[in-house]
Structure formats: C-alpha cells, structure tokens
Coordinates of C-alpha atoms and ligand atoms in Angstrom, one line a residue:
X25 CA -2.1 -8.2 1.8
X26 CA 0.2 -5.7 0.2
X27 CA 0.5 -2.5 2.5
X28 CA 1.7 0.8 0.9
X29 CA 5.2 0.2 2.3
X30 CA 5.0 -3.0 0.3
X31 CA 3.9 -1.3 -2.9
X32 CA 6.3 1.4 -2.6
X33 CA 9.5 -1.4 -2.0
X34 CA 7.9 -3.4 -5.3
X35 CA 7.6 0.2 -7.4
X36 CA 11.5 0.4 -5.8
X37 CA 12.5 -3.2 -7.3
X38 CA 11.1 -2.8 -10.6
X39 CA 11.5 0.7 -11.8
X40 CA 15.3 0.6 -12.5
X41 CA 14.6 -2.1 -14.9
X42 CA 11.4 -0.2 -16.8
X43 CA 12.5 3.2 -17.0
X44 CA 13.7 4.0 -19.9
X45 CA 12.6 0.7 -21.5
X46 CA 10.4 -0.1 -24.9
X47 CA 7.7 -2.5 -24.4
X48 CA 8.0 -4.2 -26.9
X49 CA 4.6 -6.5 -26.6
X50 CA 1.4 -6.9 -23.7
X51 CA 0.5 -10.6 -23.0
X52 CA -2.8 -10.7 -21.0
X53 CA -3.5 -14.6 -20.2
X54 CA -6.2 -13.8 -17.9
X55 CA -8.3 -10.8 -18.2
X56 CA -9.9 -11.9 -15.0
X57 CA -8.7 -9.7 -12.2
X58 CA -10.9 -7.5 -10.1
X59 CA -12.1 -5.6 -13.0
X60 CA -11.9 -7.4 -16.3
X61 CA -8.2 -6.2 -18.1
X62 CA -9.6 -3.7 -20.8
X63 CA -8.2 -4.2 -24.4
X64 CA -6.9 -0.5 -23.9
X65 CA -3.7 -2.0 -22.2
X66 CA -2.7 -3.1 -25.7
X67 CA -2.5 0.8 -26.3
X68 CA 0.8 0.9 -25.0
X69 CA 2.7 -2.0 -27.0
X70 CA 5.3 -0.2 -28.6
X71 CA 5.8 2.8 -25.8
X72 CA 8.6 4.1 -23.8
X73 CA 8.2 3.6 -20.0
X74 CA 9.2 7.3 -18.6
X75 CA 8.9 6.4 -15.1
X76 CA 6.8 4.1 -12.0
X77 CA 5.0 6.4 -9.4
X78 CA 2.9 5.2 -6.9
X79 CA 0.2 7.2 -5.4
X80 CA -1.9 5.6 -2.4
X81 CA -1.4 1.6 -3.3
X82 CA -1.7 2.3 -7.1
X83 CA 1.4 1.9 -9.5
X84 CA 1.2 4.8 -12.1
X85 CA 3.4 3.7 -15.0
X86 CA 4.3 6.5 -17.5
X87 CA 4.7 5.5 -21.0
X88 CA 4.8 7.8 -23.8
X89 CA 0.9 6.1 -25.0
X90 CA -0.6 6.9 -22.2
X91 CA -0.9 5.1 -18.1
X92 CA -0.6 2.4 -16.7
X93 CA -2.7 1.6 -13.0
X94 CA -1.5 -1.4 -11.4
X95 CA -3.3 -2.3 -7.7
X96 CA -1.7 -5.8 -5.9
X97 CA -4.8 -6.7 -4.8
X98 CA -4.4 -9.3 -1.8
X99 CA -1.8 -11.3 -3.1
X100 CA -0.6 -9.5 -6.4
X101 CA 3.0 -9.8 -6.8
X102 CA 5.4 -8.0 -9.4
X103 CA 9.1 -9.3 -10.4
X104 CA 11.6 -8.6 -13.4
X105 CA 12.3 -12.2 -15.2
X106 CA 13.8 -12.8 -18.4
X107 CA 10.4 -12.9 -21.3
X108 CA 11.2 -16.4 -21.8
X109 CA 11.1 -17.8 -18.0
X110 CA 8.7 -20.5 -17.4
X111 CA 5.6 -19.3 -17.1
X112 CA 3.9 -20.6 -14.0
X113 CA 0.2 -21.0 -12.7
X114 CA -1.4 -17.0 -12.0
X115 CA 1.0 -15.2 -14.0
X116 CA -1.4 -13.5 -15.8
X117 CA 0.3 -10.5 -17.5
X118 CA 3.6 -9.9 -19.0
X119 CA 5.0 -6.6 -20.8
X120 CA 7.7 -7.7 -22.2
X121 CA 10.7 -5.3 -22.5
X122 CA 13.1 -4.0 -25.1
X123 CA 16.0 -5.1 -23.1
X124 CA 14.4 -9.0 -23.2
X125 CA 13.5 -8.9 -19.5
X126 CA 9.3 -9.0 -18.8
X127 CA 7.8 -7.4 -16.0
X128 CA 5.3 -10.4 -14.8
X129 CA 2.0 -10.0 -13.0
X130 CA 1.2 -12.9 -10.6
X131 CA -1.9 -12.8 -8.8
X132 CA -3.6 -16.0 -7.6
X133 CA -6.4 -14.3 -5.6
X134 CA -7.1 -12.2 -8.7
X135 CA -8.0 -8.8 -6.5
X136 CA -5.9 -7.1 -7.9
X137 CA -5.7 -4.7 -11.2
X138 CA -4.6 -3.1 -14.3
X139 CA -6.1 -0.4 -15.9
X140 CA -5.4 1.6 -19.1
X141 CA -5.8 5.9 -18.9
X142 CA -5.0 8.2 -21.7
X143 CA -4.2 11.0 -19.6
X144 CA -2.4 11.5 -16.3
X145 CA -5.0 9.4 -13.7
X146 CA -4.3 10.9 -10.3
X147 CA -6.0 14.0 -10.6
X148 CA -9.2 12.9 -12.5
X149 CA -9.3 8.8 -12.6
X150 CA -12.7 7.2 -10.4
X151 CA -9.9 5.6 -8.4
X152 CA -7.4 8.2 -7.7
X153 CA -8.7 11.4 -7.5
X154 CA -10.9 11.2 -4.5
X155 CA -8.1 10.2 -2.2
X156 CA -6.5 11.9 0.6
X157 CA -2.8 13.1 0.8
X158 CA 0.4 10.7 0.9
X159 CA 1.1 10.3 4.5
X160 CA 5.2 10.6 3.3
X161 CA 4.7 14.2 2.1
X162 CA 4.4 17.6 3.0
X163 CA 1.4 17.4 2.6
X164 CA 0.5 15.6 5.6
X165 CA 0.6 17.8 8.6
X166 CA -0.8 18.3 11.9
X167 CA -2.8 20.8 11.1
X168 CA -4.2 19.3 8.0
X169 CA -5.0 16.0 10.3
X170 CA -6.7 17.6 13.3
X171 CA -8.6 19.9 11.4
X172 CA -9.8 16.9 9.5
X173 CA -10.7 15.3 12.5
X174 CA -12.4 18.3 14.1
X175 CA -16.5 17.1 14.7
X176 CA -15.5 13.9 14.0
X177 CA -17.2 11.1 15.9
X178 CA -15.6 7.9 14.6
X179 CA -12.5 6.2 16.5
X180 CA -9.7 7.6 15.7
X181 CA -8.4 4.1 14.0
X182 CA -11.0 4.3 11.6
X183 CA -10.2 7.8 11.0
X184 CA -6.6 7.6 10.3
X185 CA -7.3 4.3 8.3
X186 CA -9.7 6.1 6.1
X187 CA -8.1 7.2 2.6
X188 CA -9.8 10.3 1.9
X189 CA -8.8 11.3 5.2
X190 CA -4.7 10.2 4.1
X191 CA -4.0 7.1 2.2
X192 CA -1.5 4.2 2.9
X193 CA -2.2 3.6 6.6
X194 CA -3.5 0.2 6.6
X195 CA -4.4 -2.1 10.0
X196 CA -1.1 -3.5 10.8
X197 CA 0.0 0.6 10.9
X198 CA -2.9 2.1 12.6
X199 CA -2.6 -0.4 15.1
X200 CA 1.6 0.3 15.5
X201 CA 1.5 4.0 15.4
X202 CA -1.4 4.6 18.0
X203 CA 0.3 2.5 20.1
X204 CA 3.6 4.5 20.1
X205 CA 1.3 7.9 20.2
X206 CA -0.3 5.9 23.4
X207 CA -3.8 7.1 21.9
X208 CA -6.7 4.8 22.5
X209 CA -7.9 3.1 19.4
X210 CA -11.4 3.3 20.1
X211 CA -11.1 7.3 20.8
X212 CA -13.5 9.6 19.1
X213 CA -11.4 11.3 16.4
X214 CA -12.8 14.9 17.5
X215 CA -12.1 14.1 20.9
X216 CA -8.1 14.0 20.7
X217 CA -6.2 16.8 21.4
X218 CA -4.2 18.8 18.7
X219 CA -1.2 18.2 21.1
X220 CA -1.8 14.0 20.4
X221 CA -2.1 14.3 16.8
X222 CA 1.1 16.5 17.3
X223 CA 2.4 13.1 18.3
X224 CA 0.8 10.8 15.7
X225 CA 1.8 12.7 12.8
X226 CA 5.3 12.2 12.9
X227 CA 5.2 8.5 14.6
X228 CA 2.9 7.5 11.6
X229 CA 5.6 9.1 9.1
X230 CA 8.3 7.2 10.4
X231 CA 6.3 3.8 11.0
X232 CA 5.6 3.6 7.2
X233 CA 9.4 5.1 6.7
X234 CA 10.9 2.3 8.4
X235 CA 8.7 0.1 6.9
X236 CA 10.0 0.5 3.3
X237 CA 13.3 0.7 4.9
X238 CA 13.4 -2.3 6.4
X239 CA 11.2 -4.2 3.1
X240 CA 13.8 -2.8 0.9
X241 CA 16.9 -4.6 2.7
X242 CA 15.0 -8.1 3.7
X243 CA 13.1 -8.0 0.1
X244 CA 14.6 -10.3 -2.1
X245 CA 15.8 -9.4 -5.6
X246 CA 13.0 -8.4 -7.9
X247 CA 14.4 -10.3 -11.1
X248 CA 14.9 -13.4 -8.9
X249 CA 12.5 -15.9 -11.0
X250 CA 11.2 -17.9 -8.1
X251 CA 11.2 -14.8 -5.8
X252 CA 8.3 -13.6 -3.7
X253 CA 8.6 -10.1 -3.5
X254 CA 5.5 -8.0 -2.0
X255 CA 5.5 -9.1 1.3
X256 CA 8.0 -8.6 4.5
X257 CA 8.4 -9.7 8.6
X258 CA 8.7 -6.2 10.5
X259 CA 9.1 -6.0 13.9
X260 CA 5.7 -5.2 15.3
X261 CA 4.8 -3.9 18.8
X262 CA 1.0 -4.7 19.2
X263 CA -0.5 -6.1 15.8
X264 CA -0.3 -10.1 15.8
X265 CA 0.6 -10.1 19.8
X266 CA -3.2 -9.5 21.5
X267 CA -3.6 -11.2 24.9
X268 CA 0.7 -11.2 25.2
X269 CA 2.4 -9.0 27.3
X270 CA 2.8 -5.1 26.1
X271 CA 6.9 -4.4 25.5
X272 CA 6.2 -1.3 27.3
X273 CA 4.4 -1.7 30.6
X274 CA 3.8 -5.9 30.4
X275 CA 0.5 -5.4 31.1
X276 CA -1.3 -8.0 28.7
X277 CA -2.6 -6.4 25.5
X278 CA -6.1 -6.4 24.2
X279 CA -7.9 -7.3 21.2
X280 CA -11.1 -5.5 19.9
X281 CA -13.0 -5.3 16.3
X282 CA -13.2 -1.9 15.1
X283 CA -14.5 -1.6 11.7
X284 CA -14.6 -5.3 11.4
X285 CA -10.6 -5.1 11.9
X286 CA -8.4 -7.0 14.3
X287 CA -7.2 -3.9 17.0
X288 CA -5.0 -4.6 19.7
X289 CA -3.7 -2.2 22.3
X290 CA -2.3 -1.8 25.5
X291 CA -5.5 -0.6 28.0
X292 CA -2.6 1.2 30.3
X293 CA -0.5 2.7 27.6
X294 CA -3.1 3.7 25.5
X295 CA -5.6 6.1 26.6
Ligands
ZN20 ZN1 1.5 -1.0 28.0

C-alpha cells in the first residue's frame, strides 16, 4: 500500500510535467473506484494545472476550474506516458495534456480515488479537513504531540498512527520510529514521558524524510510507460523481521497485533 513517503515521491515525479500544463481532455474508463468518479471531473477539461500538493496521502491538483483529490488507494499508481501509449488493463483515467503527454491512473484494486471540489478542499472537504498536522512541518512539535497524548489511554502506536492525531505515519513507520525512540509499542500514550516524545518527534521526522529520499533516487522514471512507480524497498529495522534477531541488541524480536496491525519490537530495546 502506498505510504505518504510514496505519495509524496509520485506527487514529486509527476508535477514537473503538469504544472503549467492545459488539460486538454478527461478520459474516465471506469468510474468504479472507491467512490464512483463524479461527472464533476469533466469540470476541469480545458484548465491550467497551477500546481500538485499533497496533504496527508491526498494529491491536491490546482487547476484554474477548480481541484482535483487523487487517493492511491492500495495499489493506485500514477505515471507521465505519451496520450497515445497503449492502454493496458486498470488504467482507468487519463487527463491528457497540452504538451501530448497524459497523466494515467492505474489502479487494479480500485481503492483508490478522484474527486472533483470547486474550492480549495483542505480546509473544508469531508476528507481533508478533519485531519491532523503534516508530520514534515512546523507544525508537528513536541509539544503539540504530548499534549495530544496527555489522558490518553491507547498504545502509543495507535496513537501516533492515528491521523487526526498527525497524518502520514502508517504501520511500516510507527513500527520503525518506536523502535529507534526504544518506546514500547504497546505503551499507554499518556503514560510516556515528555522527555520520550522529545525523542520520537524528531526520529519520526527523519524516518518519513529518508523515506522520500531514498524512494526518490530508487524510483524509476515517472514517464517510463511500463514503470511501476508508487512503491520502494527501504531498509527497515523491525517491520517484516519479527522472530529474527534485533540489529541492536540480537535479542530476537517480537510480533504482536495492535489495532489489528502486524507490530514487531525488540522486548529489551523497547520499553
Ligand atoms: Zn534490541
């Protein structure tokens, strides 16, 4: 599934190509995605794309008739190709661009979305406006997260996971950045000191950062027609390895369900 450093690498790939750019015709082959495509889309056939922002795992693409919301779903992809590329089984929308290229939607577990707002959706859409800050930003602070977590009895992974607490810190990077903190996944989120989160704050920061780092050198090219952009191998220290040894102690790591997510961790590193 596409993680935010994932959808931030794709919204990296493509934008050069968009900005800037007329679209010069919508092709919707199947309006089937996780909400039906509304006819709306169409609104912007003979725009301007201004820009590609992302905000949680949402692409926001400005055109000068409105927004755009893209979601990848669980196995959404985006790429450049010239309009005229073979169309192949799941590419199910195009806009097609002024300078001939198209940006092309494949999804084959249709999850995923696009959406169609008049105005600006981040601060009043259903889907945008109820979520938490962008762990990236200055936004995201120490004192903003353990105040947050201040009478909060859940473990902190589900805490840290959940995006009206901050958005963007799926499984594989709850599980990485608690590790590094050496907090226990299962602790109570009120019950972990301000000088811990003083910790996690910056570790999960620089997890996601060298996550889109690393996606945005290993990627391949977004306009490669048989590409598969979206998805990238990082070097991981705990998720994917329960029940091998941990890298920092060898003592053999453990794996849990919280939240009905895998959870591994290191029972001596992590308390
Ligand atoms: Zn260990």
């Amino acid at each position: 599934m596409p993680e935010l450093p994932e959808v931030e690498v794709s919204r990296l790939g493509i934008s050069p190509h968009l900005t800037g750019q007329q679209i010069t015709q919508v092709i919707v082959r199947d309006r089937r995605l996780r909400w039906p495509v509304p006819a709306s889309l169409e609104t912007v056939a003979g725009a301007t794309i201004e820009g590609v922002e992302r905000r949680s795992k949402y692409l926001i693409i400005s055109t000068t008739k409105g927004y755009l919301i893209v979601h990848l779903g669980m196995s959404g992809a985006l790429r450049v190709v010239p309009a005229d590329s073979l169309v192949v089984k799941h590419d199910h929308i195009d806009l097609v661009l002024g300078s001939g290229l198209c940006l092309r939607f494949n999804d084959p577990r249709r999850f995923g979305c696009w959406l169609y707002s008049a105005t600006h959706p981040s601060a009043d859409h259903p889907l945008l406006r109820e979520l938490g800050p962008e762990p990236l930003t200055d936004d995201f602070t120490l004192d903003y997260l353990f105040n947050a977590s201040r009478g909060r009895q859940q473990a902190i992974k589900t805490f840290i996971m959940d995006n009206h607490v901050v958005v963007g810190v799926g499984n594989i990077y709850a599980n990485e950045s608690l590790f590094k903190a050496g907090i226990h996944p299962k602790r109570a989120a009120g019950k972990v000191s301000k000088a811990r989160y003083q910790r996690l704050v910056p570790i999960i920061k620089e997890t996601l950062a060298r996550a889109i780092e690393q996606g945005g050198t290993t990627l391949q090219d977004f306009t490669q027609a048989d590409g598969q952009p979206g998805y990238f191998k990082q070097e991981l220290m705990v998720y994917g390895r329960g029940g091998k040894a941990c890298m920092q102690c060898k003592s053999t790591l453990k794996e849990i369900r919280l939240g009905q997510r895998s959870t591994v961790y290191c029972p001596q590193c992590q308390r």
